[in-house]
DNA sequence: CTGCATCCGAAATGATACTG
DNA sequence: CAGTATCATTTCGGATGCAG
């Protein structure tokens, strides 16, 4: 995917436009959510899915959080929610164009996580070990 | 982190290696944190910085969260923490190689956020408007 | 099946005060 | 300056019950 990305356009957009900067931060804050990322990932790799399928595909998520996160994503225009007027209900979720583009953007982060897992674990172990000596436990 | 629920394993990479999958999720969960991303961004664009400078550069962060997030990032090997034995204290934080690489990975998300800000706001307005009509408030 | 509403304990976060 | 400690508050997230 994104092999080599340019660095951020301007040095510090906040400096140039504090208002827009705050808004970007807000969006980042919302989008940089664990469940959002996991759901995004699932919808990206598996395409259109209905509620229960997503629940199964996202380990550890509760029905409440799933509903909540999906609503938020729908509100932000990341996914479409299609309700089929049948009994029992059938609701399908699918990434929008903008949602898919976010998925692509996150792709780099995912690859990073997989690639650097080992290093992180090592770093943690080392850090914790030193912390041991520092404390009198 | 959420404990095990009544879900069967995800058919994605988790199926191939549930253990690694869970760990990746854990890392994602930690790294996909609002403050982590914001601090990462600041250190990436402004280089080596001391505590107070970061606090100023990250709008809305509390000193508690700053300390906490920086500690976590240090533990994960994303930043180095250099303490100068002087009075008053001087502590500088700088991205490590791996930290910088995460910054690059996040770059795409940042550009996405800036690029799609308007669309998101429109989508939200539209969504909220429809929600209005649906409710009798 | 796909939710929404409510309750409630747990965890995250903010505000404030204090320290080397 | 760069934290740590504490307390109040908010938010998170799971369990349950119910509706369309």
PDB file of C-alpha atoms (C1' of nucleotides) in Angstrom:
ATOM      1  CA  UNK A   1       0.000   0.000   0.000  1.00  0.00           C
ATOM      2  CA  UNK A   2       1.505   3.307   1.011  1.00  0.00           C
ATOM      3  CA  UNK A   3       5.106   2.464   0.528  1.00  0.00           C
ATOM      4  CA  UNK A   4       6.655   5.847   0.992  1.00  0.00           C
ATOM      5  CA  UNK A   5       4.592   8.674   2.328  1.00  0.00           C
ATOM      6  CA  UNK A   6       5.436  12.301   2.207  1.00  0.00           C
ATOM      7  CA  UNK A   7       5.660  14.046   5.470  1.00  0.00           C
ATOM      8  CA  UNK A   8       2.966  16.339   6.614  1.00  0.00           C
ATOM      9  CA  UNK A   9       2.376  19.104   4.110  1.00  0.00           C
ATOM     10  CA  UNK A  10       3.015  22.140   6.231  1.00  0.00           C
ATOM     11  CA  UNK A  11       5.373  22.363   9.183  1.00  0.00           C
ATOM     12  CA  UNK A  12       2.634  22.904  11.680  1.00  0.00           C
ATOM     13  CA  UNK A  13      -0.874  23.410  10.434  1.00  0.00           C
ATOM     14  CA  UNK A  14      -1.919  24.441  13.905  1.00  0.00           C
ATOM     15  CA  UNK A  15       0.320  27.405  13.723  1.00  0.00           C
ATOM     16  CA  UNK A  16      -1.152  28.461  10.439  1.00  0.00           C
ATOM     17  CA  UNK A  17      -4.720  27.797  11.438  1.00  0.00           C
ATOM     18  CA  UNK A  18      -5.449  26.934  15.055  1.00  0.00           C
ATOM     19  CA  UNK A  19      -9.122  26.419  14.377  1.00  0.00           C
ATOM     20  CA  UNK A  20      -8.646  23.877  11.642  1.00  0.00           C
ATOM     21  CA  UNK A  21      -5.915  22.349  13.738  1.00  0.00           C
ATOM     22  CA  UNK A  22      -8.316  21.788  16.597  1.00  0.00           C
ATOM     23  CA  UNK A  23     -10.839  20.234  14.269  1.00  0.00           C
ATOM     24  CA  UNK A  24      -8.270  17.912  12.798  1.00  0.00           C
ATOM     25  CA  UNK A  25      -7.327  16.887  16.307  1.00  0.00           C
ATOM     26  CA  UNK A  26     -10.942  16.182  17.037  1.00  0.00           C
ATOM     27  CA  UNK A  27     -11.254  13.996  13.986  1.00  0.00           C
ATOM     28  CA  UNK A  28      -8.036  12.231  14.836  1.00  0.00           C
ATOM     29  CA  UNK A  29      -9.307  11.645  18.327  1.00  0.00           C
ATOM     30  CA  UNK A  30     -12.446  10.072  17.054  1.00  0.00           C
ATOM     31  CA  UNK A  31     -10.879   8.025  14.339  1.00  0.00           C
ATOM     32  CA  UNK A  32      -7.974   6.905  16.473  1.00  0.00           C
ATOM     33  CA  UNK A  33     -10.264   4.647  18.387  1.00  0.00           C
ATOM     34  CA  UNK A  34      -9.569   0.994  18.966  1.00  0.00           C
ATOM     35  CA  UNK A  35     -12.965  -0.265  17.905  1.00  0.00           C
ATOM     36  CA  UNK A  36     -13.155   2.052  14.928  1.00  0.00           C
ATOM     37  CA  UNK A  37      -9.869   0.750  13.634  1.00  0.00           C
ATOM     38  CA  UNK A  38     -10.781  -2.871  14.194  1.00  0.00           C
ATOM     39  CA  UNK A  39     -14.161  -2.530  12.524  1.00  0.00           C
ATOM     40  CA  UNK A  40     -12.627  -0.615   9.695  1.00  0.00           C
ATOM     41  CA  UNK A  41     -10.133  -3.381   9.209  1.00  0.00           C
ATOM     42  CA  UNK A  42     -12.819  -6.028   9.123  1.00  0.00           C
ATOM     43  CA  UNK A  43     -14.994  -4.168   6.659  1.00  0.00           C
ATOM     44  CA  UNK A  44     -12.006  -3.441   4.519  1.00  0.00           C
ATOM     45  CA  UNK A  45     -10.891  -7.037   4.228  1.00  0.00           C
ATOM     46  CA  UNK A  46     -14.295  -8.674   4.125  1.00  0.00           C
ATOM     47  CA  UNK A  47     -16.423  -6.106   2.369  1.00  0.00           C
ATOM     48  CA  UNK A  48     -20.127  -5.688   3.012  1.00  0.00           C
ATOM     49  CA  UNK A  49     -21.170  -7.360   6.263  1.00  0.00           C
ATOM     50  CA  UNK A  50     -24.199  -7.549   8.464  1.00  0.00           C
ATOM     51  CA  UNK A  51     -24.253  -6.730  12.137  1.00  0.00           C
ATOM     52  CA  UNK A  52     -23.699 -10.174  13.573  1.00  0.00           C
ATOM     53  CA  UNK A  53     -20.900 -10.945  11.147  1.00  0.00           C
ATOM     54  CA  UNK A  54     -18.990  -7.912  12.279  1.00  0.00           C
ATOM     55  CA  UNK A  55     -19.515  -8.871  15.898  1.00  0.00           C
ATOM     56  CA  UNK A  56     -17.987 -12.248  15.196  1.00  0.00           C
ATOM     57  CA  UNK A  57     -15.102 -10.777  13.280  1.00  0.00           C
ATOM     58  CA  UNK A  58     -14.129  -8.268  15.939  1.00  0.00           C
ATOM     59  CA  UNK A  59     -12.874 -10.206  18.919  1.00  0.00           C
ATOM     60  CA  UNK A  60     -13.984  -8.941  22.294  1.00  0.00           C
ATOM     61  CA  UNK A  61     -16.400  -6.276  21.181  1.00  0.00           C
ATOM     62  CA  UNK A  62     -19.748  -6.067  22.926  1.00  0.00           C
ATOM     63  CA  UNK A  63     -23.003  -5.499  21.136  1.00  0.00           C
ATOM     64  CA  UNK A  64     -23.254  -2.113  22.731  1.00  0.00           C
ATOM     65  CA  UNK A  65     -19.875  -0.900  21.588  1.00  0.00           C
ATOM     66  CA  UNK A  66     -20.431  -2.321  18.144  1.00  0.00           C
ATOM     67  CA  UNK A  67     -23.692  -0.462  17.728  1.00  0.00           C
ATOM     68  CA  UNK A  68     -22.210   2.683  19.157  1.00  0.00           C
ATOM     69  CA  UNK A  69     -19.109   2.641  17.015  1.00  0.00           C
ATOM     70  CA  UNK A  70     -21.017   1.795  13.866  1.00  0.00           C
ATOM     71  CA  UNK A  71     -23.379   4.694  14.501  1.00  0.00           C
ATOM     72  CA  UNK A  72     -20.493   7.040  14.897  1.00  0.00           C
ATOM     73  CA  UNK A  73     -18.861   5.778  11.767  1.00  0.00           C
ATOM     74  CA  UNK A  74     -22.125   6.167   9.920  1.00  0.00           C
ATOM     75  CA  UNK A  75     -22.487   9.696  11.198  1.00  0.00           C
ATOM     76  CA  UNK A  76     -18.998  10.527  10.034  1.00  0.00           C
ATOM     77  CA  UNK A  77     -19.772   9.060   6.648  1.00  0.00           C
ATOM     78  CA  UNK A  78     -17.344   6.175   6.928  1.00  0.00           C
ATOM     79  CA  UNK A  79     -19.913   3.435   6.450  1.00  0.00           C
ATOM     80  CA  UNK A  80     -23.317   3.030   4.921  1.00  0.00           C
ATOM     81  CA  UNK A  81     -26.066   1.314   6.842  1.00  0.00           C
ATOM     82  CA  UNK A  82     -28.633  -0.524   4.792  1.00  0.00           C
ATOM     83  CA  UNK A  83     -31.735  -1.852   6.466  1.00  0.00           C
ATOM     84  CA  UNK A  84     -33.737  -4.515   4.702  1.00  0.00           C
ATOM     85  CA  UNK A  85     -37.420  -4.354   5.646  1.00  0.00           C
ATOM     86  CA  UNK A  86     -37.684  -8.052   6.292  1.00  0.00           C
ATOM     87  CA  UNK A  87     -38.323 -10.233   9.268  1.00  0.00           C
ATOM     88  CA  UNK A  88     -36.027 -10.959  10.895  1.00  0.00           C
ATOM     89  CA  UNK A  89     -34.239  -7.704  10.207  1.00  0.00           C
ATOM     90  CA  UNK A  90     -31.201  -7.647   8.028  1.00  0.00           C
ATOM     91  CA  UNK A  91     -28.797  -4.744   8.253  1.00  0.00           C
ATOM     92  CA  UNK A  92     -25.693  -4.490   6.183  1.00  0.00           C
ATOM     93  CA  UNK A  93     -22.721  -2.236   6.689  1.00  0.00           C
ATOM     94  CA  UNK A  94     -20.278  -1.271   4.020  1.00  0.00           C
ATOM     95  CA  UNK A  95     -17.413   1.140   3.773  1.00  0.00           C
ATOM     96  CA  UNK A  96     -18.022   4.315   1.854  1.00  0.00           C
ATOM     97  CA  UNK A  97     -15.404   5.717  -0.477  1.00  0.00           C
ATOM     98  CA  UNK A  98     -14.112   7.950   2.261  1.00  0.00           C
ATOM     99  CA  UNK A  99     -14.212   5.082   4.735  1.00  0.00           C
ATOM    100  CA  UNK A 100     -12.224   2.891   2.419  1.00  0.00           C
ATOM    101  CA  UNK A 101      -9.662   5.624   1.967  1.00  0.00           C
ATOM    102  CA  UNK A 102      -9.260   5.788   5.721  1.00  0.00           C
ATOM    103  CA  UNK A 103      -8.751   2.066   5.736  1.00  0.00           C
ATOM    104  CA  UNK A 104      -5.959   2.485   3.260  1.00  0.00           C
ATOM    105  CA  UNK A 105      -4.404   5.208   5.335  1.00  0.00           C
ATOM    106  CA  UNK A 106      -4.484   2.933   8.355  1.00  0.00           C
ATOM    107  CA  UNK A 107      -2.963   0.143   6.413  1.00  0.00           C
ATOM    108  CA  UNK A 108       0.470   1.559   7.033  1.00  0.00           C
ATOM    109  CA  UNK A 109      -0.127   1.579  10.757  1.00  0.00           C
ATOM    110  CA  UNK A 110      -1.221  -2.020  10.632  1.00  0.00           C
ATOM    111  CA  UNK A 111       1.844  -3.112   8.798  1.00  0.00           C
ATOM    112  CA  UNK A 112       3.916  -1.166  11.240  1.00  0.00           C
ATOM    113  CA  UNK A 113       2.272  -2.934  14.174  1.00  0.00           C
ATOM    114  CA  UNK A 114       2.873  -6.358  12.741  1.00  0.00           C
ATOM    115  CA  UNK A 115       6.396  -5.556  11.755  1.00  0.00           C
ATOM    116  CA  UNK A 116       7.423  -4.024  15.055  1.00  0.00           C
ATOM    117  CA  UNK A 117       5.616  -6.307  17.451  1.00  0.00           C
ATOM    118  CA  UNK A 118       8.754  -8.106  18.514  1.00  0.00           C
ATOM    119  CA  UNK A 119      10.722  -4.945  19.051  1.00  0.00           C
ATOM    120  CA  UNK A 120       7.984  -3.491  21.187  1.00  0.00           C
ATOM    121  CA  UNK A 121       7.818  -6.563  23.357  1.00  0.00           C
ATOM    122  CA  UNK A 122      11.544  -6.511  23.831  1.00  0.00           C
ATOM    123  CA  UNK A 123      11.492  -2.855  24.675  1.00  0.00           C
ATOM    124  CA  UNK A 124       8.782  -3.405  27.212  1.00  0.00           C
ATOM    125  CA  UNK A 125      10.565  -6.276  28.866  1.00  0.00           C
ATOM    126  CA  UNK A 126      13.728  -4.239  29.123  1.00  0.00           C
ATOM    127  CA  UNK A 127      11.889  -1.232  30.487  1.00  0.00           C
ATOM    128  CA  UNK A 128      10.034  -3.262  33.076  1.00  0.00           C
ATOM    129  CA  UNK A 129      13.203  -4.957  34.143  1.00  0.00           C
ATOM    130  CA  UNK A 130      14.904  -1.659  34.807  1.00  0.00           C
ATOM    131  CA  UNK A 131      11.830  -0.426  36.590  1.00  0.00           C
ATOM    132  CA  UNK A 132      12.202  -3.434  38.873  1.00  0.00           C
ATOM    133  CA  UNK A 133      15.629  -2.431  40.052  1.00  0.00           C
ATOM    134  CA  UNK A 134      14.502   1.119  40.613  1.00  0.00           C
ATOM    135  CA  UNK A 135      11.703   0.096  42.943  1.00  0.00           C
ATOM    136  CA  UNK A 136      12.229  -1.739  46.194  1.00  0.00           C
ATOM    137  CA  UNK A 137       9.603  -4.392  45.521  1.00  0.00           C
TER     138      UNK A 137
ATOM    139  CA  UNK B   1      -8.527  -4.715  27.551  1.00  0.00           C
ATOM    140  CA  UNK B   2     -11.733  -6.635  27.001  1.00  0.00           C
ATOM    141  CA  UNK B   3     -11.693 -10.200  28.112  1.00  0.00           C
ATOM    142  CA  UNK B   4     -12.760 -13.185  26.122  1.00  0.00           C
ATOM    143  CA  UNK B   5     -16.314 -13.144  24.974  1.00  0.00           C
ATOM    144  CA  UNK B   6     -18.553 -15.639  23.307  1.00  0.00           C
ATOM    145  CA  UNK B   7     -17.100 -15.013  19.904  1.00  0.00           C
ATOM    146  CA  UNK B   8     -15.376 -17.400  17.665  1.00  0.00           C
ATOM    147  CA  UNK B   9     -12.018 -16.474  16.231  1.00  0.00           C
ATOM    148  CA  UNK B  10     -11.949 -13.965  13.450  1.00  0.00           C
ATOM    149  CA  UNK B  11     -11.416 -15.326   9.964  1.00  0.00           C
ATOM    150  CA  UNK B  12      -8.732 -12.766   9.221  1.00  0.00           C
ATOM    151  CA  UNK B  13      -5.117 -12.946  10.246  1.00  0.00           C
ATOM    152  CA  UNK B  14      -6.273 -14.000  13.675  1.00  0.00           C
ATOM    153  CA  UNK B  15      -7.286 -17.335  12.327  1.00  0.00           C
ATOM    154  CA  UNK B  16      -3.842 -17.965  10.992  1.00  0.00           C
ATOM    155  CA  UNK B  17      -2.288 -17.011  14.266  1.00  0.00           C
ATOM    156  CA  UNK B  18      -4.678 -16.062  17.049  1.00  0.00           C
ATOM    157  CA  UNK B  19      -1.886 -15.251  19.451  1.00  0.00           C
ATOM    158  CA  UNK B  20      -0.092 -12.865  17.160  1.00  0.00           C
ATOM    159  CA  UNK B  21      -3.429 -11.458  16.104  1.00  0.00           C
ATOM    160  CA  UNK B  22      -4.352 -10.652  19.669  1.00  0.00           C
ATOM    161  CA  UNK B  23      -1.008  -9.034  20.250  1.00  0.00           C
ATOM    162  CA  UNK B  24      -1.336  -6.931  17.141  1.00  0.00           C
ATOM    163  CA  UNK B  25      -4.735  -5.829  18.366  1.00  0.00           C
ATOM    164  CA  UNK B  26      -3.213  -4.940  21.680  1.00  0.00           C
ATOM    165  CA  UNK B  27      -0.526  -2.869  20.028  1.00  0.00           C
ATOM    166  CA  UNK B  28      -3.062  -1.222  17.773  1.00  0.00           C
ATOM    167  CA  UNK B  29      -5.189  -0.457  20.765  1.00  0.00           C
ATOM    168  CA  UNK B  30      -2.318   1.221  22.472  1.00  0.00           C
ATOM    169  CA  UNK B  31      -0.899   3.024  19.506  1.00  0.00           C
ATOM    170  CA  UNK B  32      -4.276   4.134  18.207  1.00  0.00           C
ATOM    171  CA  UNK B  33      -4.573   6.484  21.110  1.00  0.00           C
ATOM    172  CA  UNK B  34      -5.433  10.111  20.682  1.00  0.00           C
ATOM    173  CA  UNK B  35      -2.643  11.481  22.828  1.00  0.00           C
ATOM    174  CA  UNK B  36      -0.087   9.078  21.442  1.00  0.00           C
ATOM    175  CA  UNK B  37      -0.852  10.213  17.937  1.00  0.00           C
ATOM    176  CA  UNK B  38      -0.810  13.877  18.875  1.00  0.00           C
ATOM    177  CA  UNK B  39       2.478  13.637  20.743  1.00  0.00           C
ATOM    178  CA  UNK B  40       3.974  11.583  17.974  1.00  0.00           C
ATOM    179  CA  UNK B  41       2.980  14.243  15.519  1.00  0.00           C
ATOM    180  CA  UNK B  42       4.549  16.999  17.564  1.00  0.00           C
ATOM    181  CA  UNK B  43       7.808  15.168  18.076  1.00  0.00           C
ATOM    182  CA  UNK B  44       7.909  14.281  14.437  1.00  0.00           C
ATOM    183  CA  UNK B  45       7.519  17.816  13.182  1.00  0.00           C
ATOM    184  CA  UNK B  46       9.475  19.597  15.880  1.00  0.00           C
ATOM    185  CA  UNK B  47      12.130  17.075  16.777  1.00  0.00           C
ATOM    186  CA  UNK B  48      13.646  16.829  20.229  1.00  0.00           C
ATOM    187  CA  UNK B  49      11.535  18.604  22.820  1.00  0.00           C
ATOM    188  CA  UNK B  50      11.363  18.993  26.548  1.00  0.00           C
ATOM    189  CA  UNK B  51       8.329  18.243  28.659  1.00  0.00           C
ATOM    190  CA  UNK B  52       6.801  21.689  28.833  1.00  0.00           C
ATOM    191  CA  UNK B  53       7.271  22.312  25.133  1.00  0.00           C
ATOM    192  CA  UNK B  54       5.295  19.210  24.308  1.00  0.00           C
ATOM    193  CA  UNK B  55       2.577  20.240  26.707  1.00  0.00           C
ATOM    194  CA  UNK B  56       2.291  23.544  24.920  1.00  0.00           C
ATOM    195  CA  UNK B  57       2.289  21.946  21.513  1.00  0.00           C
ATOM    196  CA  UNK B  58      -0.445  19.465  22.305  1.00  0.00           C
ATOM    197  CA  UNK B  59      -3.625  21.422  22.857  1.00  0.00           C
ATOM    198  CA  UNK B  60      -5.804  20.266  25.694  1.00  0.00           C
ATOM    199  CA  UNK B  61      -3.554  17.636  27.161  1.00  0.00           C
ATOM    200  CA  UNK B  62      -3.205  17.512  30.916  1.00  0.00           C
ATOM    201  CA  UNK B  63       0.145  17.098  32.554  1.00  0.00           C
ATOM    202  CA  UNK B  64      -1.006  13.784  33.888  1.00  0.00           C
ATOM    203  CA  UNK B  65      -1.883  12.384  30.496  1.00  0.00           C
ATOM    204  CA  UNK B  66       1.288  13.782  29.022  1.00  0.00           C
ATOM    205  CA  UNK B  67       3.441  12.069  31.601  1.00  0.00           C
ATOM    206  CA  UNK B  68       1.487   8.869  31.306  1.00  0.00           C
ATOM    207  CA  UNK B  69       1.530   8.749  27.537  1.00  0.00           C
ATOM    208  CA  UNK B  70       5.200   9.624  27.322  1.00  0.00           C
ATOM    209  CA  UNK B  71       6.019   6.853  29.790  1.00  0.00           C
ATOM    210  CA  UNK B  72       4.097   4.380  27.743  1.00  0.00           C
ATOM    211  CA  UNK B  73       5.762   5.505  24.563  1.00  0.00           C
ATOM    212  CA  UNK B  74       9.117   5.208  26.241  1.00  0.00           C
ATOM    213  CA  UNK B  75       8.278   1.723  27.421  1.00  0.00           C
ATOM    214  CA  UNK B  76       7.267   0.725  23.929  1.00  0.00           C
ATOM    215  CA  UNK B  77      10.498   2.133  22.592  1.00  0.00           C
ATOM    216  CA  UNK B  78       8.910   4.946  20.627  1.00  0.00           C
ATOM    217  CA  UNK B  79      10.725   7.765  22.364  1.00  0.00           C
ATOM    218  CA  UNK B  80      13.896   8.287  24.328  1.00  0.00           C
ATOM    219  CA  UNK B  81      13.829  10.185  27.598  1.00  0.00           C
ATOM    220  CA  UNK B  82      16.926  12.104  28.532  1.00  0.00           C
ATOM    221  CA  UNK B  83      17.214  13.598  31.977  1.00  0.00           C
ATOM    222  CA  UNK B  84      19.750  16.344  32.572  1.00  0.00           C
ATOM    223  CA  UNK B  85      20.918  16.400  36.202  1.00  0.00           C
ATOM    224  CA  UNK B  86      20.493  20.123  36.598  1.00  0.00           C
ATOM    225  CA  UNK B  87      18.297  22.417  38.619  1.00  0.00           C
ATOM    226  CA  UNK B  88      15.688  23.092  37.534  1.00  0.00           C
ATOM    227  CA  UNK B  89      15.303  19.703  35.856  1.00  0.00           C
ATOM    228  CA  UNK B  90      15.521  19.416  32.121  1.00  0.00           C
ATOM    229  CA  UNK B  91      14.059  16.387  30.385  1.00  0.00           C
ATOM    230  CA  UNK B  92      14.092  15.940  26.669  1.00  0.00           C
ATOM    231  CA  UNK B  93      12.048  13.570  24.588  1.00  0.00           C
ATOM    232  CA  UNK B  94      12.915  12.434  21.105  1.00  0.00           C
ATOM    233  CA  UNK B  95      11.525   9.892  18.699  1.00  0.00           C
ATOM    234  CA  UNK B  96      13.468   6.692  18.276  1.00  0.00           C
ATOM    235  CA  UNK B  97      13.910   5.104  14.877  1.00  0.00           C
ATOM    236  CA  UNK B  98      10.916   2.903  15.431  1.00  0.00           C
ATOM    237  CA  UNK B  99       8.944   5.838  16.781  1.00  0.00           C
ATOM    238  CA  UNK B 100       9.715   7.870  13.705  1.00  0.00           C
ATOM    239  CA  UNK B 101       8.633   5.000  11.504  1.00  0.00           C
ATOM    240  CA  UNK B 102       5.303   4.954  13.286  1.00  0.00           C
ATOM    241  CA  UNK B 103       5.048   8.648  12.673  1.00  0.00           C
ATOM    242  CA  UNK B 104       5.486   8.020   8.990  1.00  0.00           C
ATOM    243  CA  UNK B 105       2.848   5.335   9.057  1.00  0.00           C
ATOM    244  CA  UNK B 106       0.475   7.745  10.734  1.00  0.00           C
ATOM    245  CA  UNK B 107       1.224  10.391   8.198  1.00  0.00           C
ATOM    246  CA  UNK B 108      -1.321   8.934   5.827  1.00  0.00           C
ATOM    247  CA  UNK B 109      -4.008   9.113   8.472  1.00  0.00           C
ATOM    248  CA  UNK B 110      -3.175  12.723   9.118  1.00  0.00           C
ATOM    249  CA  UNK B 111      -3.416  13.667   5.527  1.00  0.00           C
ATOM    250  CA  UNK B 112      -6.669  11.797   5.343  1.00  0.00           C
ATOM    251  CA  UNK B 113      -8.049  13.738   8.301  1.00  0.00           C
ATOM    252  CA  UNK B 114      -7.088  17.085   6.822  1.00  0.00           C
ATOM    253  CA  UNK B 115      -8.379  16.187   3.426  1.00  0.00           C
ATOM    254  CA  UNK B 116     -11.717  14.814   4.590  1.00  0.00           C
ATOM    255  CA  UNK B 117     -12.518  17.245   7.364  1.00  0.00           C
ATOM    256  CA  UNK B 118     -15.130  19.080   5.351  1.00  0.00           C
ATOM    257  CA  UNK B 119     -16.820  15.917   4.184  1.00  0.00           C
ATOM    258  CA  UNK B 120     -17.023  14.602   7.694  1.00  0.00           C
ATOM    259  CA  UNK B 121     -18.588  17.777   8.986  1.00  0.00           C
ATOM    260  CA  UNK B 122     -21.132  17.737   6.213  1.00  0.00           C
ATOM    261  CA  UNK B 123     -21.921  14.126   6.859  1.00  0.00           C
ATOM    262  CA  UNK B 124     -22.411  14.797  10.536  1.00  0.00           C
ATOM    263  CA  UNK B 125     -24.683  17.757   9.911  1.00  0.00           C
ATOM    264  CA  UNK B 126     -26.777  15.723   7.539  1.00  0.00           C
ATOM    265  CA  UNK B 127     -26.955  12.801   9.914  1.00  0.00           C
ATOM    266  CA  UNK B 128     -27.923  14.953  12.860  1.00  0.00           C
ATOM    267  CA  UNK B 129     -30.559  16.700  10.824  1.00  0.00           C
ATOM    268  CA  UNK B 130     -32.197  13.442   9.885  1.00  0.00           C
ATOM    269  CA  UNK B 131     -31.965  12.287  13.466  1.00  0.00           C
ATOM    270  CA  UNK B 132     -33.896  15.409  14.399  1.00  0.00           C
ATOM    271  CA  UNK B 133     -36.864  14.498  12.290  1.00  0.00           C
ATOM    272  CA  UNK B 134     -36.826  10.962  13.580  1.00  0.00           C
ATOM    273  CA  UNK B 135     -37.070  12.034  17.194  1.00  0.00           C
ATOM    274  CA  UNK B 136     -39.902  14.085  18.554  1.00  0.00           C
ATOM    275  CA  UNK B 137     -37.728  16.412  20.574  1.00  0.00           C
TER     276      UNK B 137
ATOM    277  C1'  DC C   1     -31.850 -10.523  14.020  1.00  0.00           C
ATOM    278  C1'  DT C   2     -30.800  -5.919  15.203  1.00  0.00           C
ATOM    279  C1'  DG C   3     -30.941  -3.059  17.846  1.00  0.00           C
ATOM    280  C1'  DC C   4     -32.160   0.539  22.056  1.00  0.00           C
ATOM    281  C1'  DA C   5     -32.606   1.656  27.109  1.00  0.00           C
ATOM    282  C1'  DT C   6     -31.061   1.224  31.607  1.00  0.00           C
ATOM    283  C1'  DC C   7     -28.272   0.048  35.435  1.00  0.00           C
ATOM    284  C1'  DC C   8     -23.880  -0.313  37.450  1.00  0.00           C
ATOM    285  C1'  DG C   9     -19.065  -1.249  38.520  1.00  0.00           C
ATOM    286  C1'  DA C  10     -14.562  -0.268  36.536  1.00  0.00           C
ATOM    287  C1'  DA C  11     -11.389   2.357  34.245  1.00  0.00           C
ATOM    288  C1'  DA C  12      -9.853   6.722  32.197  1.00  0.00           C
ATOM    289  C1'  DT C  13      -9.199  11.465  32.751  1.00  0.00           C
ATOM    290  C1'  DG C  14      -9.198  16.171  34.705  1.00  0.00           C
ATOM    291  C1'  DA C  15      -8.187  19.385  38.542  1.00  0.00           C
ATOM    292  C1'  DT C  16      -5.539  20.428  42.260  1.00  0.00           C
ATOM    293  C1'  DA C  17      -1.925  20.259  45.609  1.00  0.00           C
ATOM    294  C1'  DC C  18       2.574  19.035  46.743  1.00  0.00           C
ATOM    295  C1'  DT C  19       7.846  17.760  46.034  1.00  0.00           C
ATOM    296  C1'  DG C  20      12.903  17.419  44.624  1.00  0.00           C
TER     297       DG C  20
ATOM    298  C1'  DC D   1      10.796  22.191  35.533  1.00  0.00           C
ATOM    299  C1'  DA D   2       9.074  17.872  35.704  1.00  0.00           C
ATOM    300  C1'  DG D   3       6.949  15.266  37.778  1.00  0.00           C
ATOM    301  C1'  DT D   4       3.961  12.352  41.786  1.00  0.00           C
ATOM    302  C1'  DA D   5      -0.240  11.779  44.638  1.00  0.00           C
ATOM    303  C1'  DT D   6      -4.918  12.331  45.504  1.00  0.00           C
ATOM    304  C1'  DC D   7      -9.622  13.105  44.718  1.00  0.00           C
ATOM    305  C1'  DA D   8     -13.809  14.157  41.861  1.00  0.00           C
ATOM    306  C1'  DT D   9     -15.877  13.375  37.721  1.00  0.00           C
ATOM    307  C1'  DT D  10     -16.631  11.482  33.383  1.00  0.00           C
ATOM    308  C1'  DT D  11     -16.638   7.865  30.319  1.00  0.00           C
ATOM    309  C1'  DC D  12     -16.356   3.022  29.158  1.00  0.00           C
ATOM    310  C1'  DG D  13     -18.127  -1.139  28.646  1.00  0.00           C
ATOM    311  C1'  DG D  14     -20.672  -5.361  30.080  1.00  0.00           C
ATOM    312  C1'  DA D  15     -25.169  -7.443  31.577  1.00  0.00           C
ATOM    313  C1'  DT D  16     -29.860  -7.571  31.161  1.00  0.00           C
ATOM    314  C1'  DG D  17     -34.419  -6.786  29.412  1.00  0.00           C
ATOM    315  C1'  DC D  18     -37.270  -5.576  25.814  1.00  0.00           C
ATOM    316  C1'  DA D  19     -39.096  -4.129  21.100  1.00  0.00           C
ATOM    317  C1'  DG D  20     -39.901  -4.243  16.084  1.00  0.00           C
TER     318       DG D  20
END
